CSV table of C-alpha atoms (C1' of nucleotides) in Angstrom, one decimal:
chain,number,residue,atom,x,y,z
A,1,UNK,CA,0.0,0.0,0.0
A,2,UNK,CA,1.2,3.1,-1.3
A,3,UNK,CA,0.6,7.1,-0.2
A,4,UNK,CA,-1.6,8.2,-2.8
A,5,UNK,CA,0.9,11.3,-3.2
A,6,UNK,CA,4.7,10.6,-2.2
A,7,UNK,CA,7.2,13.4,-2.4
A,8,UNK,CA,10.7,12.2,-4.0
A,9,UNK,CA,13.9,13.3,-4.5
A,10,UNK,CA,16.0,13.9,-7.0
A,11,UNK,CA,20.1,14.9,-7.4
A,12,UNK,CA,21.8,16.7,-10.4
A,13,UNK,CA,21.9,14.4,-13.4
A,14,UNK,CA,19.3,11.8,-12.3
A,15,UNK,CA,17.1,10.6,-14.5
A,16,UNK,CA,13.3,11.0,-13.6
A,17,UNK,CA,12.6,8.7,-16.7
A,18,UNK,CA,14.3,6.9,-19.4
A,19,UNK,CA,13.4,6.7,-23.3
A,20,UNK,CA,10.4,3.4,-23.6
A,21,UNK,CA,10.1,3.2,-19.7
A,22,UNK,CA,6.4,2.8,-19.4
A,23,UNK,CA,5.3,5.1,-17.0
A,24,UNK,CA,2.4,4.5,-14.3
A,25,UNK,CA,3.0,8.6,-12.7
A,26,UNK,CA,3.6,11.8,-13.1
A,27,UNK,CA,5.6,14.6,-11.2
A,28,UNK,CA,4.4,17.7,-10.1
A,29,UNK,CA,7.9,19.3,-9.8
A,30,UNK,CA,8.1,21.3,-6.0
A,31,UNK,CA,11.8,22.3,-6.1
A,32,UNK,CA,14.7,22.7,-8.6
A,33,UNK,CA,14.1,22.2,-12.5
A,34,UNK,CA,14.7,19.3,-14.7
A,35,UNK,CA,14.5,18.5,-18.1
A,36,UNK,CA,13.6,16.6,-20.7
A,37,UNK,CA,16.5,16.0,-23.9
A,38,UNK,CA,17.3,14.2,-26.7
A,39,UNK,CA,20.9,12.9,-26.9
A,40,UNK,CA,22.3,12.1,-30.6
A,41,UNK,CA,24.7,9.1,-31.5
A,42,UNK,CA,27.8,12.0,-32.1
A,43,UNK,CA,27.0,13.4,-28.4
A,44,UNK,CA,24.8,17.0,-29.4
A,45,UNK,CA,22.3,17.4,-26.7
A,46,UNK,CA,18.8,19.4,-27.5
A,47,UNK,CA,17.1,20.3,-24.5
A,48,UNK,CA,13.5,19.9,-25.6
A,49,UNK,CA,11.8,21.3,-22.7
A,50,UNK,CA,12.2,22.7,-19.1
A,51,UNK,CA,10.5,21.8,-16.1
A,52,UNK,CA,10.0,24.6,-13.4
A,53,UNK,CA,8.8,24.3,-10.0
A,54,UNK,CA,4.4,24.1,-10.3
A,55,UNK,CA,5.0,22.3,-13.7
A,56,UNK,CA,3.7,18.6,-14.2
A,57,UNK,CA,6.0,16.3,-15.4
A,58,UNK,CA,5.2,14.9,-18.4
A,59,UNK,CA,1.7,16.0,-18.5
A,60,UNK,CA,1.6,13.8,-21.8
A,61,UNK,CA,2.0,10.2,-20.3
A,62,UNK,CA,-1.3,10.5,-18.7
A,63,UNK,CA,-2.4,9.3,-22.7
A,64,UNK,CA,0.6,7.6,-24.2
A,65,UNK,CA,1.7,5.7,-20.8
A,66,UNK,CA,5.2,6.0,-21.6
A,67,UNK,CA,8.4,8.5,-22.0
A,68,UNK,CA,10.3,9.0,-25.8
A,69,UNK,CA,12.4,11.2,-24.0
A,70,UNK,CA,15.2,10.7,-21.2
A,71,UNK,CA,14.4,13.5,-18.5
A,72,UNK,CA,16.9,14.3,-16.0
A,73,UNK,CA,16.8,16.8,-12.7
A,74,UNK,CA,19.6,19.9,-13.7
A,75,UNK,CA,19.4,20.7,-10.2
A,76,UNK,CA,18.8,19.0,-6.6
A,77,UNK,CA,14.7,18.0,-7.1
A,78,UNK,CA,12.3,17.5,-4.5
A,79,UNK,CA,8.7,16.1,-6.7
A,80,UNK,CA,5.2,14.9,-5.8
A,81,UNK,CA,4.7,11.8,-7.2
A,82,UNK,CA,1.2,11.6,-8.5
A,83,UNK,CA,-0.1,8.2,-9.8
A,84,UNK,CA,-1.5,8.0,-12.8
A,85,UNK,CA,-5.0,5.6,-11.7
A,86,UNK,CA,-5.6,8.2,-9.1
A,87,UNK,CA,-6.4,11.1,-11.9
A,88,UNK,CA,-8.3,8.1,-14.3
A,89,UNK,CA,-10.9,7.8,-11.2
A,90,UNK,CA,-11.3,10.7,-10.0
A,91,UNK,CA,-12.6,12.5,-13.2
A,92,UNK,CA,-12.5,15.9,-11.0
A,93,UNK,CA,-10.4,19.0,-12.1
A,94,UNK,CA,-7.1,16.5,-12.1
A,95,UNK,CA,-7.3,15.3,-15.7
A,96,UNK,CA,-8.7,19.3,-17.0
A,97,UNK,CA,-5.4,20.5,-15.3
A,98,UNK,CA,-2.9,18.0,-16.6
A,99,UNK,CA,-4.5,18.4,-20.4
A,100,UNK,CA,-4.3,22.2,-20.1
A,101,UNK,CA,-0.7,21.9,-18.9
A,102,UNK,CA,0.0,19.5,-22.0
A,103,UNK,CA,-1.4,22.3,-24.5
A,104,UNK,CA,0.5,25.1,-23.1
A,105,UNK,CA,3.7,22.7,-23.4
A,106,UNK,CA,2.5,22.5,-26.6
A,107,UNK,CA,2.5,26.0,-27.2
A,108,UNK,CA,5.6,26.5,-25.3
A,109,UNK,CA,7.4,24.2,-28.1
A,110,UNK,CA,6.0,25.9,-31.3
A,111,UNK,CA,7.5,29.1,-29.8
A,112,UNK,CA,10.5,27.4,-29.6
A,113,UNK,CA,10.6,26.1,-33.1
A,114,UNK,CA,9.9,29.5,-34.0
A,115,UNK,CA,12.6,30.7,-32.1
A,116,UNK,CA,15.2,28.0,-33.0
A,117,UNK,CA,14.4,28.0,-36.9
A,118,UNK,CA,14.4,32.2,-37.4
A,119,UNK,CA,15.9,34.2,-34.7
A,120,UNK,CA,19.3,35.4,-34.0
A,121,UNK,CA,21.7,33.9,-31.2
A,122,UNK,CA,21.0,37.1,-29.4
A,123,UNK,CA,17.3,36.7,-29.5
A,124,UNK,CA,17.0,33.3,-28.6
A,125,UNK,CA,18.9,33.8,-25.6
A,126,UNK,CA,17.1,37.4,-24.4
A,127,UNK,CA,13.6,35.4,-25.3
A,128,UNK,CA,14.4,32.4,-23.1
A,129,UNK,CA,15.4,34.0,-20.4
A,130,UNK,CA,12.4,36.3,-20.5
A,131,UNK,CA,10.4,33.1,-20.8
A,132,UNK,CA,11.7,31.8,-17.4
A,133,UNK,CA,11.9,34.8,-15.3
A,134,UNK,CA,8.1,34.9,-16.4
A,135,UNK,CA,7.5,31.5,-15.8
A,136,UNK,CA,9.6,31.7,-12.5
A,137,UNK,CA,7.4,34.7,-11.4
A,138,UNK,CA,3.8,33.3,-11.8
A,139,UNK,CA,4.6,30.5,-10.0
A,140,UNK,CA,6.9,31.6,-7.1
A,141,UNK,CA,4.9,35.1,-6.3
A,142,UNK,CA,8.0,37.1,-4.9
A,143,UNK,CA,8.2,40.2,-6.4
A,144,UNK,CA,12.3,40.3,-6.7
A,145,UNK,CA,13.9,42.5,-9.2
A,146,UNK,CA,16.5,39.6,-9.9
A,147,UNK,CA,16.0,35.4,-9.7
A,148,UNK,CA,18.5,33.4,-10.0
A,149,UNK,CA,18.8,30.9,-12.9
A,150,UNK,CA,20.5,27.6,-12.2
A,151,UNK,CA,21.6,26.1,-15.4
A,152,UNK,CA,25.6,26.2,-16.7
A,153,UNK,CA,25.9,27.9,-20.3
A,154,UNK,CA,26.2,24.4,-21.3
A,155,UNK,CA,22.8,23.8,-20.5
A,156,UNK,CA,21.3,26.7,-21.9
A,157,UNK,CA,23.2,26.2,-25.0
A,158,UNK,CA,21.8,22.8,-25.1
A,159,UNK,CA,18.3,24.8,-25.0
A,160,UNK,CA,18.9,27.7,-27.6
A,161,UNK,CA,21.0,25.3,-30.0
A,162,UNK,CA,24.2,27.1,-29.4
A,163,UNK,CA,27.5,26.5,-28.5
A,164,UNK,CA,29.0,27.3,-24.8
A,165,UNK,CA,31.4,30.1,-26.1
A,166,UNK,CA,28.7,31.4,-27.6
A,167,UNK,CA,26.2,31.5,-25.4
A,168,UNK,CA,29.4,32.9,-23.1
A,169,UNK,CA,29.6,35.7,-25.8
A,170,UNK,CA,26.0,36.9,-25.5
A,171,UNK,CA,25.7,36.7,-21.8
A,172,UNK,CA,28.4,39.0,-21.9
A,173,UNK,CA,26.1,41.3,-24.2
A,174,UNK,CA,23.3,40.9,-22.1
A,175,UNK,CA,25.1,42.2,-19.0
A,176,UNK,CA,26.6,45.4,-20.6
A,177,UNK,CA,22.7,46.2,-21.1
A,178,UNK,CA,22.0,45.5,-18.0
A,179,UNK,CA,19.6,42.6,-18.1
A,180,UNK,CA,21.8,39.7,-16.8
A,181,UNK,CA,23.8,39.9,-13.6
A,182,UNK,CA,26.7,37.2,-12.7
A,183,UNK,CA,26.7,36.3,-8.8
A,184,UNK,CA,29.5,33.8,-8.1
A,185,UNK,CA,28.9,31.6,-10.7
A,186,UNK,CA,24.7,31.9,-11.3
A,187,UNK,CA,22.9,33.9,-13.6
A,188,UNK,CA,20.4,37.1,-12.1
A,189,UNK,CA,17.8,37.5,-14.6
A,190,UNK,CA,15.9,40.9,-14.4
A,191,UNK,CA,12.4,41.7,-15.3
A,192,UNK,CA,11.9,43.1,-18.8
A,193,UNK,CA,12.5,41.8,-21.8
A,194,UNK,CA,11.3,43.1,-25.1
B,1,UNK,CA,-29.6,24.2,-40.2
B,2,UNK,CA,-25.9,22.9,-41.0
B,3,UNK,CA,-25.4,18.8,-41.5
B,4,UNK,CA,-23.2,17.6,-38.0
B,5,UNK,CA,-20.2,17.7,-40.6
B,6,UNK,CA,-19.5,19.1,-43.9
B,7,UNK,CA,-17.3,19.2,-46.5
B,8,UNK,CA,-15.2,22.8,-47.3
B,9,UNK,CA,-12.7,24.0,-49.7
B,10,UNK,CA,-10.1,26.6,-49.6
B,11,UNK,CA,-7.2,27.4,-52.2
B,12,UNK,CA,-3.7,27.8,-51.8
B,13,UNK,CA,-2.7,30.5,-49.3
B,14,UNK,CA,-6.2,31.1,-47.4
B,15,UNK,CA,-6.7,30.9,-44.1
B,16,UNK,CA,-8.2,28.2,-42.5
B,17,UNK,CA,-7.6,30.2,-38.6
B,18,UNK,CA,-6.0,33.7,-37.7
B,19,UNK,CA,-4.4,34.2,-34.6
B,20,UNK,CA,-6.5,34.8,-31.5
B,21,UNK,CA,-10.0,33.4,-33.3
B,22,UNK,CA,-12.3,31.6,-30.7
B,23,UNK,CA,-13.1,28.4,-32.9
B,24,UNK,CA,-16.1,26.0,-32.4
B,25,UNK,CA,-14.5,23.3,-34.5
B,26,UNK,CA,-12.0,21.6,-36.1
B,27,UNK,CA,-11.1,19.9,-39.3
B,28,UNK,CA,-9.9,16.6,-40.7
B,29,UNK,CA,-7.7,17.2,-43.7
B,30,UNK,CA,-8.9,14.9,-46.5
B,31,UNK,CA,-7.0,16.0,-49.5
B,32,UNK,CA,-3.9,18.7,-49.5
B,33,UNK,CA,-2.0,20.2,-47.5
B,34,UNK,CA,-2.3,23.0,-44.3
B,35,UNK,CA,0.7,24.6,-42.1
B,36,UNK,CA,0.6,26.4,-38.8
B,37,UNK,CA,3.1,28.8,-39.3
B,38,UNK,CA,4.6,32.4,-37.3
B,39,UNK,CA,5.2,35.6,-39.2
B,40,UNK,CA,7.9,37.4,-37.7
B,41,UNK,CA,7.3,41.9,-37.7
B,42,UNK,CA,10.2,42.1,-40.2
B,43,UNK,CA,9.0,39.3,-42.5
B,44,UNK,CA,11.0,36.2,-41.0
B,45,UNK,CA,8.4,32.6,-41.2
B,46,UNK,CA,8.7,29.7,-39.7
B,47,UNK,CA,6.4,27.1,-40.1
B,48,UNK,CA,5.9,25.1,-36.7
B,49,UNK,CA,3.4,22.3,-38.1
B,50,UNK,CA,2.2,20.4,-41.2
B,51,UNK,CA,-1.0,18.7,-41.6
B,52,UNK,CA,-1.0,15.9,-44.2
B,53,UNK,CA,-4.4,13.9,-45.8
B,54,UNK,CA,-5.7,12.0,-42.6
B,55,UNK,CA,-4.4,14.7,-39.9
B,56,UNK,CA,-6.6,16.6,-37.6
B,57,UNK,CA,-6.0,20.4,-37.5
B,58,UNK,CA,-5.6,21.2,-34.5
B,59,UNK,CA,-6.5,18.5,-32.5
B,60,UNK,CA,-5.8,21.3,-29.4
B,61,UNK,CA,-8.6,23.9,-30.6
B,62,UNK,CA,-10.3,20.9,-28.9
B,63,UNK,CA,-8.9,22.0,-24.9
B,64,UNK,CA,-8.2,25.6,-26.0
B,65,UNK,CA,-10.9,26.7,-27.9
B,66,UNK,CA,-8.9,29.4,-30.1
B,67,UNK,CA,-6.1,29.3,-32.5
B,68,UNK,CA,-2.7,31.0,-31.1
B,69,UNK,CA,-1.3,30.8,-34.4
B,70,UNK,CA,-3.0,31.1,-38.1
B,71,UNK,CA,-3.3,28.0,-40.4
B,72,UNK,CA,-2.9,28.2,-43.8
B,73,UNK,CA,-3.5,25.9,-46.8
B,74,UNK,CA,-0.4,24.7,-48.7
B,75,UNK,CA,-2.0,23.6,-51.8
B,76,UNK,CA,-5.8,23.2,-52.6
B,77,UNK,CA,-7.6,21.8,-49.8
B,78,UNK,CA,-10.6,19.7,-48.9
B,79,UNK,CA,-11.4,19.5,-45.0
B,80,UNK,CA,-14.3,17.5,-43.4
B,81,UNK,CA,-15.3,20.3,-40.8
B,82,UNK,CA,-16.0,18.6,-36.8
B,83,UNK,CA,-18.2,20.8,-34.6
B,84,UNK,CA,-16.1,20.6,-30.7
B,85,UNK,CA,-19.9,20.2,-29.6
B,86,UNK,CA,-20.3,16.6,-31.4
B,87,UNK,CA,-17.3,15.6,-30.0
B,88,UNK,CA,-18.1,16.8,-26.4
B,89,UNK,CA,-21.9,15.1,-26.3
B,90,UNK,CA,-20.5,12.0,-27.4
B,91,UNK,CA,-17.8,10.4,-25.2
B,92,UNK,CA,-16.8,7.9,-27.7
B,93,UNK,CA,-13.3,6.9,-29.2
B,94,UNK,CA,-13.7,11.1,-31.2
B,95,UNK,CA,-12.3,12.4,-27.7
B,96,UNK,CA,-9.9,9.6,-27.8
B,97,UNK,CA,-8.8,9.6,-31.6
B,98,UNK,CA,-8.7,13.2,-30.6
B,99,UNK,CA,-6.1,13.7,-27.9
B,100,UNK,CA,-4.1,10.8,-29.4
B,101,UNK,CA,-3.3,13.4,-32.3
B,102,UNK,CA,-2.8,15.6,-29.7
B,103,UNK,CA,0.5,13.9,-28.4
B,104,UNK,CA,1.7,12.8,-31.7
B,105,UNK,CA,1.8,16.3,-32.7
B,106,UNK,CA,3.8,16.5,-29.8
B,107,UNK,CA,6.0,14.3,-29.8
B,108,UNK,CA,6.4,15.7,-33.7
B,109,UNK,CA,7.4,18.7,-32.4
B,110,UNK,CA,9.7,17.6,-29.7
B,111,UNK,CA,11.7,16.0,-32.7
B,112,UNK,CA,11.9,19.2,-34.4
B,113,UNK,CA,13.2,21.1,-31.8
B,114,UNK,CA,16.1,18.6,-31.7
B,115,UNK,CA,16.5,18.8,-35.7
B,116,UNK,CA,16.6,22.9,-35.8
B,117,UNK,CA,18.5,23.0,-32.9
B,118,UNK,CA,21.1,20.4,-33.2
B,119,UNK,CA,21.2,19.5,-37.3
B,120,UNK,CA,23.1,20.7,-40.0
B,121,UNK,CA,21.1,21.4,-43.4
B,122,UNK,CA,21.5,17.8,-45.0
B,123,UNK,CA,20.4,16.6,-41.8
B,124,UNK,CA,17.0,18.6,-41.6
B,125,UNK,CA,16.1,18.2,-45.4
B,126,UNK,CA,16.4,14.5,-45.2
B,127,UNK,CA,14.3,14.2,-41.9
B,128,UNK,CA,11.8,16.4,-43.2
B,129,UNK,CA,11.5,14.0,-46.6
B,130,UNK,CA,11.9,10.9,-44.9
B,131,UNK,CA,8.8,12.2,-42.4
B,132,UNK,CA,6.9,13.4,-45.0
B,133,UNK,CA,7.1,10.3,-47.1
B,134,UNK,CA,6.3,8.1,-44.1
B,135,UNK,CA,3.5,10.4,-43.2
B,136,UNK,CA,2.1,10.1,-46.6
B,137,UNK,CA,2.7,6.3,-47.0
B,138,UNK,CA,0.7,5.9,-43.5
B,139,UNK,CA,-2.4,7.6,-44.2
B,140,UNK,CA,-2.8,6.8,-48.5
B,141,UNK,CA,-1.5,3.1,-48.8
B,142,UNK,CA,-0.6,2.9,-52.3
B,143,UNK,CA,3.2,1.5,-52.2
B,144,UNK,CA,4.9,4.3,-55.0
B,145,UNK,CA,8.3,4.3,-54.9
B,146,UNK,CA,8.3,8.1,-55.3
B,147,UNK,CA,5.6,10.6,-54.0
B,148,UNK,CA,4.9,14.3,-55.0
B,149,UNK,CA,5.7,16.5,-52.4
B,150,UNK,CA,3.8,19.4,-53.3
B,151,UNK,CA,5.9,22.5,-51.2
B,152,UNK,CA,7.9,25.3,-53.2
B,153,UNK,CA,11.5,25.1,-52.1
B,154,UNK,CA,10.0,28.3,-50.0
B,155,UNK,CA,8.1,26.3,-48.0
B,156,UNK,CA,10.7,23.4,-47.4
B,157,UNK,CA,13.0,26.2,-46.2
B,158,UNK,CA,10.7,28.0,-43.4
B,159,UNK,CA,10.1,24.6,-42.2
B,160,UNK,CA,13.4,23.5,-42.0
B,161,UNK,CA,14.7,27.2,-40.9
B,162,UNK,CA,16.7,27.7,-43.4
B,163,UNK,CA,16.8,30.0,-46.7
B,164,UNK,CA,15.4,29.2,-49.6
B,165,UNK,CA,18.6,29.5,-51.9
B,166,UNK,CA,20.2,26.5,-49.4
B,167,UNK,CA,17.2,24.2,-49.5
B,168,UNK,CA,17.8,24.9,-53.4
B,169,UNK,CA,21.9,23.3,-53.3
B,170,UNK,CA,21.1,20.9,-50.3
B,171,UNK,CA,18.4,19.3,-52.6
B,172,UNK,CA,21.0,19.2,-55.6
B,173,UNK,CA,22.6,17.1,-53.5
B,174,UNK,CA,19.9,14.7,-52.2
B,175,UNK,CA,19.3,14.2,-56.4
B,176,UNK,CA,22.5,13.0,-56.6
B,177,UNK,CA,22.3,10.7,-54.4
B,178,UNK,CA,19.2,9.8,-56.1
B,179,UNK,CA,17.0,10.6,-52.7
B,180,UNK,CA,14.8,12.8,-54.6
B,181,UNK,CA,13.6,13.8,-57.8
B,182,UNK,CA,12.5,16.6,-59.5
B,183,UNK,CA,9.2,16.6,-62.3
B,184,UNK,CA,8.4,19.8,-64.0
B,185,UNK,CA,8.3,21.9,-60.6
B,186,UNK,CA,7.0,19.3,-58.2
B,187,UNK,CA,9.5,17.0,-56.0
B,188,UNK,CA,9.5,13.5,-55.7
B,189,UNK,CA,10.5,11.7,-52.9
B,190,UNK,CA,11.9,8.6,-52.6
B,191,UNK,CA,11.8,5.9,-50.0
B,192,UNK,CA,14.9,4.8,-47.3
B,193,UNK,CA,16.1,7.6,-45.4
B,194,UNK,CA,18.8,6.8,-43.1
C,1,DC,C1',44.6,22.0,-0.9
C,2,DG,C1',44.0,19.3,-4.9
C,3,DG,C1',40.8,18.1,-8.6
C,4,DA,C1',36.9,18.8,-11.3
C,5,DT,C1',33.8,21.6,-13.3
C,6,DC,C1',32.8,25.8,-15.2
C,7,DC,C1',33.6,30.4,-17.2
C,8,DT,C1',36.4,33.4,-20.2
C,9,DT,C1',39.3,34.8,-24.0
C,10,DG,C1',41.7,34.6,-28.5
C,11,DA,C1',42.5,33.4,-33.3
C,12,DG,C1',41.1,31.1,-37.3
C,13,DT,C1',37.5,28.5,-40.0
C,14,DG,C1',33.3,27.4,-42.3
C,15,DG,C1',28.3,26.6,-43.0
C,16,DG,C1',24.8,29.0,-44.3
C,17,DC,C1',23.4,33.8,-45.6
C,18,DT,C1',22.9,37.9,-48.8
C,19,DC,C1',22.6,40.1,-53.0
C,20,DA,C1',21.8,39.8,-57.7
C,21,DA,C1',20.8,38.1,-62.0
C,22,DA,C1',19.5,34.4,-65.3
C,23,DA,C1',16.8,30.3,-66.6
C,24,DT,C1',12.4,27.5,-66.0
C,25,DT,C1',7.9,26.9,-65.3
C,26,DA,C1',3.1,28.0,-64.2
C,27,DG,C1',-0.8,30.8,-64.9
C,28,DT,C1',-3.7,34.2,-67.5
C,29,DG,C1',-6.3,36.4,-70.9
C,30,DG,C1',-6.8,37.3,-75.7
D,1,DC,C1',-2.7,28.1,-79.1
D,2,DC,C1',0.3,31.8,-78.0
D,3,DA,C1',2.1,36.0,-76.0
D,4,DC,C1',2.7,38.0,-71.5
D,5,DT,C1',3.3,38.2,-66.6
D,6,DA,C1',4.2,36.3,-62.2
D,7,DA,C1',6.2,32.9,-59.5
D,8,DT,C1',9.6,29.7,-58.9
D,9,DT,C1',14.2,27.4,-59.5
D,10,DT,C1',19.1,27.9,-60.4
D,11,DT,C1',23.7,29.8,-60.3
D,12,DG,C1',27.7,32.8,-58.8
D,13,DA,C1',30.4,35.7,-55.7
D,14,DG,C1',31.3,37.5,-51.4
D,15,DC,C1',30.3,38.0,-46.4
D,16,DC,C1',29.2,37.1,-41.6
D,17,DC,C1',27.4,34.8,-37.6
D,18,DA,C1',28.3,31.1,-35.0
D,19,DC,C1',31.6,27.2,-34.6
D,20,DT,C1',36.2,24.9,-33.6
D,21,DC,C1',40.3,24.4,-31.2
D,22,DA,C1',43.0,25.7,-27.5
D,23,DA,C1',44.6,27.7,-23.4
D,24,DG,C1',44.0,30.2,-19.1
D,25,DG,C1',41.3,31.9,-15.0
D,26,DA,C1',37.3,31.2,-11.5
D,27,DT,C1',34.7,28.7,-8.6
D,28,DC,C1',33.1,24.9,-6.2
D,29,DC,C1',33.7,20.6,-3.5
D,30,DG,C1',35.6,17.0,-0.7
DNA sequence: CGGATCCTTGAGTGGGCTCAAAATTAGTGG
DNA sequence: CCACTAATTTTGAGCCCACTCAAGGATCCG
């Protein structure tokens, strides 16, 4: 006999699910981010999609039942494990909630296609992290002029198909205007981003 | 008095949904071709979906009730039109059939993130052919060797987010390798696809 | 304090872009 | 059926954004 909602734990680098792993539960991420990627046979990584704290995780294997897609916790991860059979039952707002998260994920990536097929290295970098300290604000409601962003460059290279020294080169950019702070070694996002 | 669903037609370059329109059903695509696509202010496009014979457009319309982005036809078009409300009274396998499309457009997507993000140009042409031509055998099962892929080299190129001068020399190449061929105007594609 | 990971910087290269013009093909009306 | 126009495909030359390769500093962690 299981809780019907256990909290886990995750550290950097773990894998929350692994491609064909048929999956019985979601996460409702609580702390940290993870993400889920596509690693190719020569070693590129695309990030395909970032999980913040409030996001459910995969919203989509409440219909196919299983993960394409390895995901992985970037940082430490504390989830809520919800089981699957416990949203088929109970026909309440669960199952509206999880299909409204799928379609904004859904909306999320065809944004990102957008961004990844026509826009600049510049742009792609400015527009994520606009997207996250958005996303980071709705769900967190602090109202702090500066968040903190834990991912390396490599990582959000891996996100805006770039390479590290790129992505170095722009940050730089970004913080001569002001938008991008360094602490140590995380990234300050301010608000403001057009 | 309208029957429950009915045929409609629209040419080359109309619009089957503009951005921000509250829509009350959706369509199965029965002959052509449709794209969701993104016009950037300064005249940048990237096309973030394609929907082949057999595809419902957009299976999401069906939790969101409006389009975010507009939806074109490709070529001439015959849709079977699907009132939302004949698929909410009756709980059958439409919901199902429905929200099925839903992830495969997802997972579709998820794949083209990691091909615009991570591919070179040969790379992304192929995948989009070898897609396409799977898509097509899937849904029309006569067993051609070559089918008609019926996008300008325009098209190919705001798919694969690329110019249209490049999809031009990258498909010079896939001809002589014999991937492809090219009949009056139209493209043939070829099965195999590595 | 040692090792690993990450950030930074420099110099040189290349894949895909831009600009521009010519060659084909499709579409239209007479 | 044919001229005429518009839309595509093709080709060439030159450029630039982002990549590669490589080394040197920071920062973190045990």
């Amino acid at each position: 006999m299981e809780a019907p909602s256990s909290v886990r734990h995750f550290r950097r680098q773990q894998h929350l699910a692994r491609p064909g792993e048929t999956r019985d539960s979601i996460y409702r991420v609580e702390e940290g981010w993870a993400c889920r990627y596509c690693l190719l046979p020569d070693g590129r990584r695309q990030i395909a999609a970032l999980y913040l704290p409030g996001d459910y995780c995969e919203p989509h294997w409440l219909l196919s039942g299983r993960a394409d897609l390895p995901v992985m916790a970037m940082t430490g991860l504390r989830v809520r494990e919800v089981p699957l059979a416990s949203i088929h039952t109970r026909p309440g707002d669960g199952v509206k909630r999880l299909l409204g998260a799928m379609v904004q994920t859904l909306e999320r990536q065809s944004k990102w296609i957008v961004s990844l097929g026509r826009k600049t290295a510049v742009e792609r970098v400015s527009e994520l992290l606009g997207e996250l300290f958005e996303r980071l604000r709705e769900n967190e409601r602090s109202s702090d002029e500066f968040r903190p962003i834990q991912l390396t460059q490599r990582d959000i290279a891996d996100v805006v198909g770039l390479t590290p020294v790129h992505v170095n080169r722009v940050l730089q950019g970004l913080r001569q205007r002001g938008l991008v702070e360094l602490r140590g070694r995380t990234l300050m996002v301010r608000a403001g981003d057009p």
